[in-house]
Coordinates of C-alpha atoms in Angstrom, one line a residue:
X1 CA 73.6 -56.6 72.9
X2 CA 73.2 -52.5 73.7
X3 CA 71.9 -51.9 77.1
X4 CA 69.8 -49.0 75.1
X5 CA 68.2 -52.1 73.5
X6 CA 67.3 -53.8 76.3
X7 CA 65.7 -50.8 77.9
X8 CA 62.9 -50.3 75.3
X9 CA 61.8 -53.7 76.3
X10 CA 61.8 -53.8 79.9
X11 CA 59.9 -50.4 80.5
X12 CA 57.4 -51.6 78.3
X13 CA 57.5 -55.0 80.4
X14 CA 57.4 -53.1 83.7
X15 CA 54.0 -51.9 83.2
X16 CA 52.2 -54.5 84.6
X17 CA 54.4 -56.3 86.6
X18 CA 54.7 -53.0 88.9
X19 CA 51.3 -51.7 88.3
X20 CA 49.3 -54.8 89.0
X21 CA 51.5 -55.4 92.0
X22 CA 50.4 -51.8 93.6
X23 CA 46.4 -53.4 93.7
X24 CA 47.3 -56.1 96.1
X25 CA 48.3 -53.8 99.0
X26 CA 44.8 -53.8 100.1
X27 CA 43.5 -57.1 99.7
X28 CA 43.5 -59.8 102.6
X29 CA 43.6 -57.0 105.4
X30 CA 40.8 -59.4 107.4
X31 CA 39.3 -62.8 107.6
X32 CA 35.7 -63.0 108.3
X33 CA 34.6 -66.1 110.4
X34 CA 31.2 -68.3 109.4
X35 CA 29.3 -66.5 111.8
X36 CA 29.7 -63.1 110.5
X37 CA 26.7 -61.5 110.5
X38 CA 24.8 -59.4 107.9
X39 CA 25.3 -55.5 107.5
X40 CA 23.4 -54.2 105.2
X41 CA 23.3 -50.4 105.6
X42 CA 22.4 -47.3 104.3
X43 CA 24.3 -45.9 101.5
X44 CA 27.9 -44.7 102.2
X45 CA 27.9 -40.8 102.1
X46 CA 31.5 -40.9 100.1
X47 CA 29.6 -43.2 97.3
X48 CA 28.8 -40.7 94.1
X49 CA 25.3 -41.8 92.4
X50 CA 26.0 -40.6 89.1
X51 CA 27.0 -43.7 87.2
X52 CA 29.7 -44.5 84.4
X53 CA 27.9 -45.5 81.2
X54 CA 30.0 -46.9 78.4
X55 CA 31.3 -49.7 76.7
X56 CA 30.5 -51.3 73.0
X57 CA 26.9 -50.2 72.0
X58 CA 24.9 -52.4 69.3
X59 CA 24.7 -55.8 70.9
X60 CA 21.7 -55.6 73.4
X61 CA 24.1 -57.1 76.2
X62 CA 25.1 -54.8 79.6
X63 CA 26.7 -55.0 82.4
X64 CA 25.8 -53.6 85.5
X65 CA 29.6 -53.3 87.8
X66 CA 29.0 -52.3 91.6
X67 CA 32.0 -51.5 93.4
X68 CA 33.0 -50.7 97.1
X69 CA 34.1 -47.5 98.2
X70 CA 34.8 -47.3 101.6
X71 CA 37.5 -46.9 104.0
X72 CA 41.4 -46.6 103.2
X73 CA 41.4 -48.1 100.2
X74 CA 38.2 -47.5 98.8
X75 CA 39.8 -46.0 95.9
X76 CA 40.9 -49.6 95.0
X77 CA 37.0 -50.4 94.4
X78 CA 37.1 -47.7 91.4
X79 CA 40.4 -49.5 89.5
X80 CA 38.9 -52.8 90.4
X81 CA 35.7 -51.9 88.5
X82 CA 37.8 -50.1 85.7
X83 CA 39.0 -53.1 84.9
X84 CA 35.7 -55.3 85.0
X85 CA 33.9 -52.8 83.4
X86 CA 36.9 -52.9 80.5
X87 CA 37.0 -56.2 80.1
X88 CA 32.5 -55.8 79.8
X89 CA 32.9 -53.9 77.2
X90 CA 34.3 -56.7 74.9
X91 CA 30.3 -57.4 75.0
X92 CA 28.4 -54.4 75.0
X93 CA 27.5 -51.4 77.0
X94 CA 28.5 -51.2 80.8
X95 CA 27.6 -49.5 83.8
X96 CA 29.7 -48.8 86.9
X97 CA 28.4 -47.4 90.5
X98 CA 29.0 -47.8 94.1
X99 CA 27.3 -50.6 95.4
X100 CA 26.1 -48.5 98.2
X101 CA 23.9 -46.4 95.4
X102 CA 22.4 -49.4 94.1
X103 CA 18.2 -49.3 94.2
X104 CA 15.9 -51.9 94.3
X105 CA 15.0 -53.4 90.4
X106 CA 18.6 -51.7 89.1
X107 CA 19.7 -54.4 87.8
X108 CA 16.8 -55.4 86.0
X109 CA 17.4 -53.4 83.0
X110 CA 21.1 -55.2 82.1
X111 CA 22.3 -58.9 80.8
X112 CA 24.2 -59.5 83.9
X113 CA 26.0 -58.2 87.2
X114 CA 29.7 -58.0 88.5
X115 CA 30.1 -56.8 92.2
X116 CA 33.4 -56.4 93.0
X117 CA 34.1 -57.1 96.6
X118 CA 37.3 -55.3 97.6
X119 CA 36.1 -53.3 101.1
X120 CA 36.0 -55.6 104.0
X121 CA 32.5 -55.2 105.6
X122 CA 31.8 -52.5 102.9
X123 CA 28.1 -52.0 103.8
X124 CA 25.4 -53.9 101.5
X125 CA 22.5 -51.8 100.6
X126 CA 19.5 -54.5 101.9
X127 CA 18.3 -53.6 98.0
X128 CA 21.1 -55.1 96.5
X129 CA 21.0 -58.4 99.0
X130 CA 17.6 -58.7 97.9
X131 CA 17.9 -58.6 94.3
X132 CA 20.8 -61.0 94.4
X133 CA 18.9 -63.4 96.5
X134 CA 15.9 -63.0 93.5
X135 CA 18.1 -62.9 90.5
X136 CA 16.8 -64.1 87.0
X137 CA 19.8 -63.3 85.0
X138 CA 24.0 -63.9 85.7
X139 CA 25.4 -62.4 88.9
X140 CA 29.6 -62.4 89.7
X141 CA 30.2 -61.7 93.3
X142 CA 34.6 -61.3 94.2
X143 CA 35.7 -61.5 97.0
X144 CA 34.8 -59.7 100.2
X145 CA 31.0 -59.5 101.8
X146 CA 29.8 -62.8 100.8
X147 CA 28.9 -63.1 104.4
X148 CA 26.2 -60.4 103.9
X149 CA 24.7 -62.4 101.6
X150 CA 24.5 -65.8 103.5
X151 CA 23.1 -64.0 106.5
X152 CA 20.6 -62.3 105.1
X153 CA 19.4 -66.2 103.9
X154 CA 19.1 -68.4 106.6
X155 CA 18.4 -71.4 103.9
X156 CA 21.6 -70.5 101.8
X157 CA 23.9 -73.6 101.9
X158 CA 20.5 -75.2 101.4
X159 CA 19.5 -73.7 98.5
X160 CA 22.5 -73.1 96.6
X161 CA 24.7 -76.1 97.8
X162 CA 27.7 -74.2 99.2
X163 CA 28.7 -72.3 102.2
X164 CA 32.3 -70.3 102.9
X165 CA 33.8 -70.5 105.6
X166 CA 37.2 -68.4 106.2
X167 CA 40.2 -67.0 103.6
X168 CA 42.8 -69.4 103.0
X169 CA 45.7 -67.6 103.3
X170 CA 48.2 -70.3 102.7
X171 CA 50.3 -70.4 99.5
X172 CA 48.1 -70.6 96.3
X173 CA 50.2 -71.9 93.9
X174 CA 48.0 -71.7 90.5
X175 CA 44.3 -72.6 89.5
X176 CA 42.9 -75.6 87.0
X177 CA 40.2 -74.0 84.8
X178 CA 38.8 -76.5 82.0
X179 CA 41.6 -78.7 83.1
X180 CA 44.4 -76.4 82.3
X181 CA 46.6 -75.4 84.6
X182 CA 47.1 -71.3 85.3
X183 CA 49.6 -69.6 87.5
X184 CA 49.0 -67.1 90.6
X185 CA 51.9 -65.1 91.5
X186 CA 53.4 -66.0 94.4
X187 CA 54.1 -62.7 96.0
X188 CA 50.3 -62.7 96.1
X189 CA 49.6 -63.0 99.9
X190 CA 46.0 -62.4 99.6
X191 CA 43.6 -65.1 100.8
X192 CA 41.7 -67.2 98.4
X193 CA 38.3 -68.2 100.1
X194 CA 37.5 -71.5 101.5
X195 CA 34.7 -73.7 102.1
X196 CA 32.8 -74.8 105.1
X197 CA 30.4 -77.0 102.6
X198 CA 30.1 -77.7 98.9
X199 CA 27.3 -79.9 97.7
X200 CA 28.0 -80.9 94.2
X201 CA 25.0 -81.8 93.3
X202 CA 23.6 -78.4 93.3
X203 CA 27.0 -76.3 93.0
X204 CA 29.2 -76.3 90.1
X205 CA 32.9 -75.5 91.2
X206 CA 34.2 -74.0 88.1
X207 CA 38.0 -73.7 88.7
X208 CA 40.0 -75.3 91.7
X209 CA 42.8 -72.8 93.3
X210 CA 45.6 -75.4 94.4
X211 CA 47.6 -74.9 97.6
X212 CA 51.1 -75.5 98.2
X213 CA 50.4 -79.1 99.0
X214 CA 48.3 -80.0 96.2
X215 CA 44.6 -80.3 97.6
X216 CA 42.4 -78.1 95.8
X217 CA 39.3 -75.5 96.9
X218 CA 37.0 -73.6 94.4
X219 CA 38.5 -70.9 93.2
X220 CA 35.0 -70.1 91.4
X221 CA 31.9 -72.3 92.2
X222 CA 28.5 -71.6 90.6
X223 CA 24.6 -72.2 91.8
X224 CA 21.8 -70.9 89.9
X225 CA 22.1 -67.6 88.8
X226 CA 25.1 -66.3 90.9
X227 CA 28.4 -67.1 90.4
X228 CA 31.4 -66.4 93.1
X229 CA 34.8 -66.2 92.9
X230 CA 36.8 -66.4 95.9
X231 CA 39.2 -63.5 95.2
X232 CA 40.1 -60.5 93.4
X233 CA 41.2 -61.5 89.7
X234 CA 43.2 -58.3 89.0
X235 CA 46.1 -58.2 92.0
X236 CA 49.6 -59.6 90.1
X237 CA 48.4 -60.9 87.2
X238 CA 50.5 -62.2 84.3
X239 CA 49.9 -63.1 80.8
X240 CA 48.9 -66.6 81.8
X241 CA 46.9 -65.9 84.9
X242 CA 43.6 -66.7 86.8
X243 CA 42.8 -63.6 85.6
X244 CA 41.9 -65.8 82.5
X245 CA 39.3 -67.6 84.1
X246 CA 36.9 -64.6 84.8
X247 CA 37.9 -62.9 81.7
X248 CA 36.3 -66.3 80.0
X249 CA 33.4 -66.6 83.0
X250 CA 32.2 -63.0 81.6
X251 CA 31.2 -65.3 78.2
X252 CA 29.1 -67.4 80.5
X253 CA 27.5 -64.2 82.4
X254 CA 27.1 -62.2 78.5
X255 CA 27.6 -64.7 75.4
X256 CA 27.0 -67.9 76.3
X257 CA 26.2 -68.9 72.8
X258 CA 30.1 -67.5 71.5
X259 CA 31.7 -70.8 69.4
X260 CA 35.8 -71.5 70.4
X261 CA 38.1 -69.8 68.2
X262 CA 41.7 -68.7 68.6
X263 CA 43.7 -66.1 67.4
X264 CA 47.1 -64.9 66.9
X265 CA 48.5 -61.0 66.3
X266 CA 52.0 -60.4 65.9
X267 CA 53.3 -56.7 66.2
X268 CA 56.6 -55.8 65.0
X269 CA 57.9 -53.0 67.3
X270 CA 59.8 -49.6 67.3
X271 CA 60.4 -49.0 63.8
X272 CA 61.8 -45.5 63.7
X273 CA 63.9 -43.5 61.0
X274 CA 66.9 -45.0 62.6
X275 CA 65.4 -48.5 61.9
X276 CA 67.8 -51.1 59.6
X277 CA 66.0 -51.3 56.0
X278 CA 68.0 -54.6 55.7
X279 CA 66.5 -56.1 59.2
X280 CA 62.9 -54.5 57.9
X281 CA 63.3 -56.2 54.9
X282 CA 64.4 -59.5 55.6
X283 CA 61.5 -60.6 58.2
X284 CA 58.6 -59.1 55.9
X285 CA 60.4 -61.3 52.9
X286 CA 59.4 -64.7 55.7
X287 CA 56.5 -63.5 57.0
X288 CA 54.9 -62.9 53.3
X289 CA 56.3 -66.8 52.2
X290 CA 54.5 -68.0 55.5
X291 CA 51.4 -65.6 54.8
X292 CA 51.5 -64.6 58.4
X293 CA 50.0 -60.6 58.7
X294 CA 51.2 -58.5 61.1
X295 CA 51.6 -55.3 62.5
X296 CA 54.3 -53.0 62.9
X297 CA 54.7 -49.8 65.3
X298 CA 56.4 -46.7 63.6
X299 CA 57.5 -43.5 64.9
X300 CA 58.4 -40.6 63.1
X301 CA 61.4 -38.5 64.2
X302 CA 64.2 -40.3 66.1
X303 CA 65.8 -37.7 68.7
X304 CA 68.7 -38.2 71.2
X305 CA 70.4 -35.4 72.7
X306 CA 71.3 -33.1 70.6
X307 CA 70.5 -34.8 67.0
X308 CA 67.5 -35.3 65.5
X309 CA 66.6 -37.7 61.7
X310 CA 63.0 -37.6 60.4
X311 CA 61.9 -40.8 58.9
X312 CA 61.4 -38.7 55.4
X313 CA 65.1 -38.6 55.5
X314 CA 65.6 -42.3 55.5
X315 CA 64.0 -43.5 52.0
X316 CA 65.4 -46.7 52.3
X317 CA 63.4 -47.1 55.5
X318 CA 60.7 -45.4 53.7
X319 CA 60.7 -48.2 51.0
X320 CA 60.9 -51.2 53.6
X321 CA 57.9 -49.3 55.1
X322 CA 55.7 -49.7 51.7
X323 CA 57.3 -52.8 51.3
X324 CA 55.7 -54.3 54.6
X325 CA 52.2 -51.9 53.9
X326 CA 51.5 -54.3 50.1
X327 CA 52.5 -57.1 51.8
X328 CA 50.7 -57.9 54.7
X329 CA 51.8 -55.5 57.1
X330 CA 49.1 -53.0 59.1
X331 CA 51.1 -49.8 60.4
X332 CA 50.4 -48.6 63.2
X333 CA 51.4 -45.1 64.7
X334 CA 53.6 -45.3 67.6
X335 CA 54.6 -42.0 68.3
X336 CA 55.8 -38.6 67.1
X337 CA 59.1 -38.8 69.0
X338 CA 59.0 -41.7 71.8
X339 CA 60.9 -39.9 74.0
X340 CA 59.7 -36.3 75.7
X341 CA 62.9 -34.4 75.7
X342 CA 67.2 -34.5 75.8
X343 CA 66.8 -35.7 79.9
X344 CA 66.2 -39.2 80.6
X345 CA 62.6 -40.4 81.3
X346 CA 63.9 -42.9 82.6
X347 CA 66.8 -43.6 80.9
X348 CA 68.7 -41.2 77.9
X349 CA 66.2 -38.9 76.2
X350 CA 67.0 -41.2 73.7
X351 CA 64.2 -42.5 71.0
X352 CA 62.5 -45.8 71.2
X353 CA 64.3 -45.9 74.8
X354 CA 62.4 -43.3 76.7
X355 CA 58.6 -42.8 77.5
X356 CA 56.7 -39.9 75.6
X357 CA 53.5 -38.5 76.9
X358 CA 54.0 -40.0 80.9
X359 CA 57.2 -39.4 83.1
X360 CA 59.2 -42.4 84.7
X361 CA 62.7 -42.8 86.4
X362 CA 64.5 -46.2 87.7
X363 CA 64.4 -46.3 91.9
X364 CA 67.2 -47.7 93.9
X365 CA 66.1 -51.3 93.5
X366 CA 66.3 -51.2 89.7
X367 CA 62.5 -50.7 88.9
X368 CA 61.0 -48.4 86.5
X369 CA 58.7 -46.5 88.5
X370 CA 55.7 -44.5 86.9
X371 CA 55.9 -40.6 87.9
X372 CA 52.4 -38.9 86.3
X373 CA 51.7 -36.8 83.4
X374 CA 54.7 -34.5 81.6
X375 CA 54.8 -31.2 82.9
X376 CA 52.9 -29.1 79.9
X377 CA 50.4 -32.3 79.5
X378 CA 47.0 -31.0 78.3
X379 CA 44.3 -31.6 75.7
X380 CA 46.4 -29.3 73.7
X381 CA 49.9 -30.4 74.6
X382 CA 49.2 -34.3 73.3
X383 CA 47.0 -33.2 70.2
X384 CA 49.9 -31.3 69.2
X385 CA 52.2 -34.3 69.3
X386 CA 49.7 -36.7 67.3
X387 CA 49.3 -33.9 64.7
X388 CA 52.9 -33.4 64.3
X389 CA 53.4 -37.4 63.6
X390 CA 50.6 -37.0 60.9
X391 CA 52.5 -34.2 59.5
X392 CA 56.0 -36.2 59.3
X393 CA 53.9 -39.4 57.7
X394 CA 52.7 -37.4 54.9
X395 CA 55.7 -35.4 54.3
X396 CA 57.4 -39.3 54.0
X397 CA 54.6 -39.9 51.8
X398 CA 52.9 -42.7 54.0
X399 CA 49.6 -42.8 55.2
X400 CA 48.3 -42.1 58.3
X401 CA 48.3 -45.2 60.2
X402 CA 44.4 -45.7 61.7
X403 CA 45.6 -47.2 64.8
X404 CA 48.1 -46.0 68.0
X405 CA 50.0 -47.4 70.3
X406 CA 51.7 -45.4 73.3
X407 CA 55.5 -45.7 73.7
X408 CA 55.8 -47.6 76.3
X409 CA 52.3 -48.1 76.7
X410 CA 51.6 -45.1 79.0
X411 CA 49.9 -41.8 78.8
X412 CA 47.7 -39.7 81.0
X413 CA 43.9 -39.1 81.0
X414 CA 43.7 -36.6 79.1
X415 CA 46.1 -38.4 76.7
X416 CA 44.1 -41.2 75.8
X417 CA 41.3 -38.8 75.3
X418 CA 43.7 -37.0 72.4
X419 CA 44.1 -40.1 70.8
X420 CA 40.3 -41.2 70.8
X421 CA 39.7 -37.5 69.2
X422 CA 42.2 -37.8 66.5
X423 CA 40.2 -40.1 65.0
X424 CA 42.1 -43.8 65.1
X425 CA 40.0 -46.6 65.1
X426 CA 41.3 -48.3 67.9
X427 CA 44.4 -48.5 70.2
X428 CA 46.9 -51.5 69.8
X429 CA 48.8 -51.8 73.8
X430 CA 48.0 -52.2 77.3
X431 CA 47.2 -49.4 78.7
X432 CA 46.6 -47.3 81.8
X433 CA 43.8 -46.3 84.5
X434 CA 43.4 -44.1 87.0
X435 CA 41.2 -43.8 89.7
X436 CA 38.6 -41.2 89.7
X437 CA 37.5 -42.5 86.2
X438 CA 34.5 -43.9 87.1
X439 CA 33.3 -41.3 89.7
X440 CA 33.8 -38.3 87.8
X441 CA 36.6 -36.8 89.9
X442 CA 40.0 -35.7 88.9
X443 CA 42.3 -38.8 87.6
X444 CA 44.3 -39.7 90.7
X445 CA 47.7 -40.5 89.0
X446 CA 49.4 -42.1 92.5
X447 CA 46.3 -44.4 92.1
X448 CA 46.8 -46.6 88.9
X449 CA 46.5 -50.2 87.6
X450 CA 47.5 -51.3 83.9
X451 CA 45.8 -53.9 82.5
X452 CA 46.1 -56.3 78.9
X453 CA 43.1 -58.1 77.3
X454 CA 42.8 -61.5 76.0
X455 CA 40.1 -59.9 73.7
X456 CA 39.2 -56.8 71.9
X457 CA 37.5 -54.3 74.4
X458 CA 35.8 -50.6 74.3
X459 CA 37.3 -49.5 77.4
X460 CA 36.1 -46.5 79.9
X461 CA 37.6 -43.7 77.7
X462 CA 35.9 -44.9 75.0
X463 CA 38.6 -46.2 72.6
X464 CA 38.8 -49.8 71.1
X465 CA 41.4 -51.1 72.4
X466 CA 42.9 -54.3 70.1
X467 CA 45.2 -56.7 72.4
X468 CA 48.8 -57.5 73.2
X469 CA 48.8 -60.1 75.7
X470 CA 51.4 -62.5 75.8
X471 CA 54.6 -60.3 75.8
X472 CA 57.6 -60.0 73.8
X473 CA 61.4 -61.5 73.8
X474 CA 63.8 -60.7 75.9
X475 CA 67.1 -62.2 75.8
X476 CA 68.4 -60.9 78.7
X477 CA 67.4 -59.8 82.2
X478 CA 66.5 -56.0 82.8
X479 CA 65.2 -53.9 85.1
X480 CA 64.3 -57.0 86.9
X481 CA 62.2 -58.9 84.4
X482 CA 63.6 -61.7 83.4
X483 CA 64.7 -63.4 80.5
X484 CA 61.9 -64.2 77.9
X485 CA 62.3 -67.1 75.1
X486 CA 59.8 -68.1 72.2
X487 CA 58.8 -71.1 74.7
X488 CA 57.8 -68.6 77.3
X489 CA 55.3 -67.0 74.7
X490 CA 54.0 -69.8 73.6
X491 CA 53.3 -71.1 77.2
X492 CA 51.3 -67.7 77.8
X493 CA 49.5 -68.4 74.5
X494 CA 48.9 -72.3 75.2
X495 CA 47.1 -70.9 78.9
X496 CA 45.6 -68.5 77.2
X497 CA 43.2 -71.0 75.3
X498 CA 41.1 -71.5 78.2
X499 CA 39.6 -68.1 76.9
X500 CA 36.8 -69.6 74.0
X501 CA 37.3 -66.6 72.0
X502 CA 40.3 -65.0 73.1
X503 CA 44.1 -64.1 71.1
X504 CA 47.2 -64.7 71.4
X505 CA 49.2 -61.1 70.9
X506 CA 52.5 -60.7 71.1
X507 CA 55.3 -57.6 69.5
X508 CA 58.8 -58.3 68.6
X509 CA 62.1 -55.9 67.6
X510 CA 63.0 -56.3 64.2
X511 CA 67.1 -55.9 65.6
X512 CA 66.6 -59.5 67.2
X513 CA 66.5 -61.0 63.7
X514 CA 64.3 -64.1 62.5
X515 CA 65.0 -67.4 64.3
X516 CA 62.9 -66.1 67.3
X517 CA 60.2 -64.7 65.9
X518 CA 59.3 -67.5 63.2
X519 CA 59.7 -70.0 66.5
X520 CA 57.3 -68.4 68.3
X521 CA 55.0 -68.0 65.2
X522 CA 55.4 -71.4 64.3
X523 CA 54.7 -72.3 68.3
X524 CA 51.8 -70.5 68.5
X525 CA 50.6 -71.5 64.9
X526 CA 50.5 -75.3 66.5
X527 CA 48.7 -74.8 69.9
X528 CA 45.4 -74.2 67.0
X529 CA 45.8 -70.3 66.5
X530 CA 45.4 -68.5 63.3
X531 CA 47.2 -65.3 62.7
X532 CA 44.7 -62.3 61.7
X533 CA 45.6 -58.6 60.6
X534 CA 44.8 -55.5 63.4
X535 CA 41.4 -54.9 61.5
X536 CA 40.2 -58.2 62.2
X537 CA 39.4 -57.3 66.2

């Protein structure tokens, strides 16, 4: 197969593997002892008070998400809560703060709480301690400062039937969450908290992290009102992660009541004037006999150095297009060029290979590493781009897809905020966050985290975002990613059913043919999950 091929997969696949892989260098720095004592403190003068509203408005349901901010990596706090306060606005509204600007009654006027834990010792506004200790409504503490908690309340292994006692850093192989069994990557050298005391009779361990030798400790345990998980959920994760448990625990915290129900999207990827009408033609021919919708990602003018074909010149493509559009297929724009110009980012400057609105190159070791923004990025500069791929739909007479996906799954800031102007209903990727988001400040582009959904989201720039979760083939190894069969997406899918109402989202290249894709289909199709069109997130 061409190595250009297997390029356009494995930057796409990069994206989280490398990105989610930069949050753990924080985590684990120190292991408190059981007789830690309590610091609450006044408020840290780094913390901003203004807070980040957001999120899906309509439902009644909010999310309060307090996050540290102190110290070296205090800026990991902020991507922490991006991605809590993300995965909140599946529900409703949410709002994100420093812990150390929380006031006494804040969290009185939202559903439930998330404090994200990532600051050793970050100090605990005596507010906060208080209102945990007093809590009527769902509170999820990670990680770090538990301590300050059970200090502050002498009777608390009395009262809620547990007590911690030290980080467990010894391998961590996976966690069992409603009996299924999820992975944890093991480069993850992070502890997992353990337990001095559980009593079981008035704590409910909710998921069991399993150690190298098989003996289990709560990986989430629950008494009353509060709910703590015994790490961060959002260091290394993959598409069949413990990141799945809190993504489902937020149901428990903001829609209890939510009935089980699985779905399936299937995204057919990189369609581009260059595309085979015959390839096209022959997978929308199965997937209309098996009634399956789908997507399918198109981009409008396929350049490489020194040529250029706009998909109006391609009618046969053209026709495949409408083809797919009256029979079952949702397009969705992917693109004016996807590719920025004639040099390699990373690769050729080539189409469908390259990144368009972000800049990347491949390091030493064979990794595609994520630069920052394109030189001329503004408000302006990506606008432009969008409205020049409207312009080349209509002049191939097709419509203006209503969704977007970015090549390769990355753009900047001010790039996502393009696309929620330009008026698509929602976003169909994983995507990118930087810190300085949440507290108002410039986006910090050396300080990023991508992140997928198992679930539809309004995420903090105020897009929908529709899921792709479970990945995509890859025959062979690339870039360091390895090779990817229909049983490796249908084991992602199968672990993702410990979400009650989460999907199972995968994309596909048409130029792989049709023996993989209908075997994952028909995999996925038998672990329970119905396939639904875009517009049904």
């Amino acid at each position: 197969m061409p190595a250009l091929l297997l390029r356009r997969r494995a930057a796409v696949s990069a994206l989280t593997a490398f990105l989610s892989a930069v949050l753990l260098v924080a985590t684990g720095l120190a292991t408190p002892t059981a007789t830690a004592s309590a610091s609450a403190a006044p408020a840290s003068a780094t913390a901003r008070a203004t807070a980040f509203t957001g999120g899906l408005s309509g439902t009644g349901r909010s999310t309060l998400v307090l996050y540290d901010t102190t110290g070296q990596w205090g800026w990991l706090g902020e991507l922490y809560a991006t991605q809590t306060a993300n995965l909140a606005g599946h529900f409703g509204t949410f709002t994100a703060l420093p812990v150390a600007s929380y006031t006494a009654g804040l969290m009185d006027a939202h559903t439930a709480v998330v404090y994200v834990g990532s600051t050793y010792d970050e100090p605990l506004p005596e507010a906060f301690l208080a209102d945990v200790r007093a809590a009527d409504r769902p509170v999820i503490w990670l990680n770090n400062n538990i301590w300050q908690l059970t200090a502050s309340t002498p009777t608390f292994a009395a009262d809620y039937g547990w007590m911690w006692s030290q980080f467990d850093f010894s391998t961590v192989e996976g966690v069992v969450y409603k009996g299924k069994d999820l992975s944890r990557d093991g480069r993850n050298a992070s502890g997992v908290m353990d337990y001095a005391s559980v009593d079981e009779t008035k704590a409910k361990v909710l998921a069991g992290a399993v150690r190298e030798n098989g003996t289990q400790i709560p990986w989430a345990i629950r008494s009353g009102a509060l709910t703590y998980v015994g790490e961060i959920p959002f260091a290394y994760t993959t598409a069949s992660d413990r990141y799945l448990v809190f993504a489902d625990l937020l149901f428990d915290a903001l829609a209890p009541e939510t009935k089980e129900r699985h779905r399936a999207l299937l995204r057919l990827e990189d369609i581009g004037p260059n595309a085979d009408p015959a390839e096209l033609m022959k997978i929308a021919v199965e997937l209309k006999k098996r009634r399956i919708p789908y997507s399918f990602g198109v981009y409008t003018v396929y350049k490489e150095p020194g040529k250029a074909v706009r998909l109006r010149q391609r009618p046969l493509v053209v026709a495949a297009i409408r083809y797919m559009l009256a029979n079952g297929g949702t397009m969705i724009a992917h693109g004016y060029t996807h590719q920025y110009t004639d040099a390699p980012n990373p690769y050729n400057g080539t189409s469908g290979d390259d990144f368009e609105f972000y800049t990347a190159h491949v390091d030493e070791e064979n990794y595609v590493r994520y630069d920052g923004p394109v030189a001329e990025d503004s408000l302006a500069w990506a606008t432009g781009r969008i409205d020049k791929m409207k312009a080349e739909f209509r002049a191939a007479l097709l419509p203006v897809p209503q969704y977007f996906e970015f090549p390769h799954y990355a753009g900047s800031a001010v790039d996502y905020e393009a696309v929620r102007r330009a008026g698509f209903k929602a976003r169909y990727e994983r995507s990118l966050y930087f810190a300085g988001t949440l507290s108002g400040t410039a986006p910090q582009y050396d300080h990023m985290a991508g992140q997928f959904f198992p679930y539809a989201v309004t995420d903090v720039y105020g897009s929908k975002v529709i899921p792709e979760n479970v990945g995509n083939i890859e025959p062979e190894s690339f870039n360091n990613h390895p090779v990817v069969l229909p049983a490796d997406l249908v084991k992602a899918a199968k672990a993702n059913l410990v979400v009650r109402d989460g999907v199972a989202s995968f994309f596909y290249h048409p130029y792989l043919g049709t023996r993989w894709l209908l075997e994952t289909v028909d995999g996925i199709k038998k672990l329970g999950y119905t396939f639904v069109p875009a517009s049904a997130m």
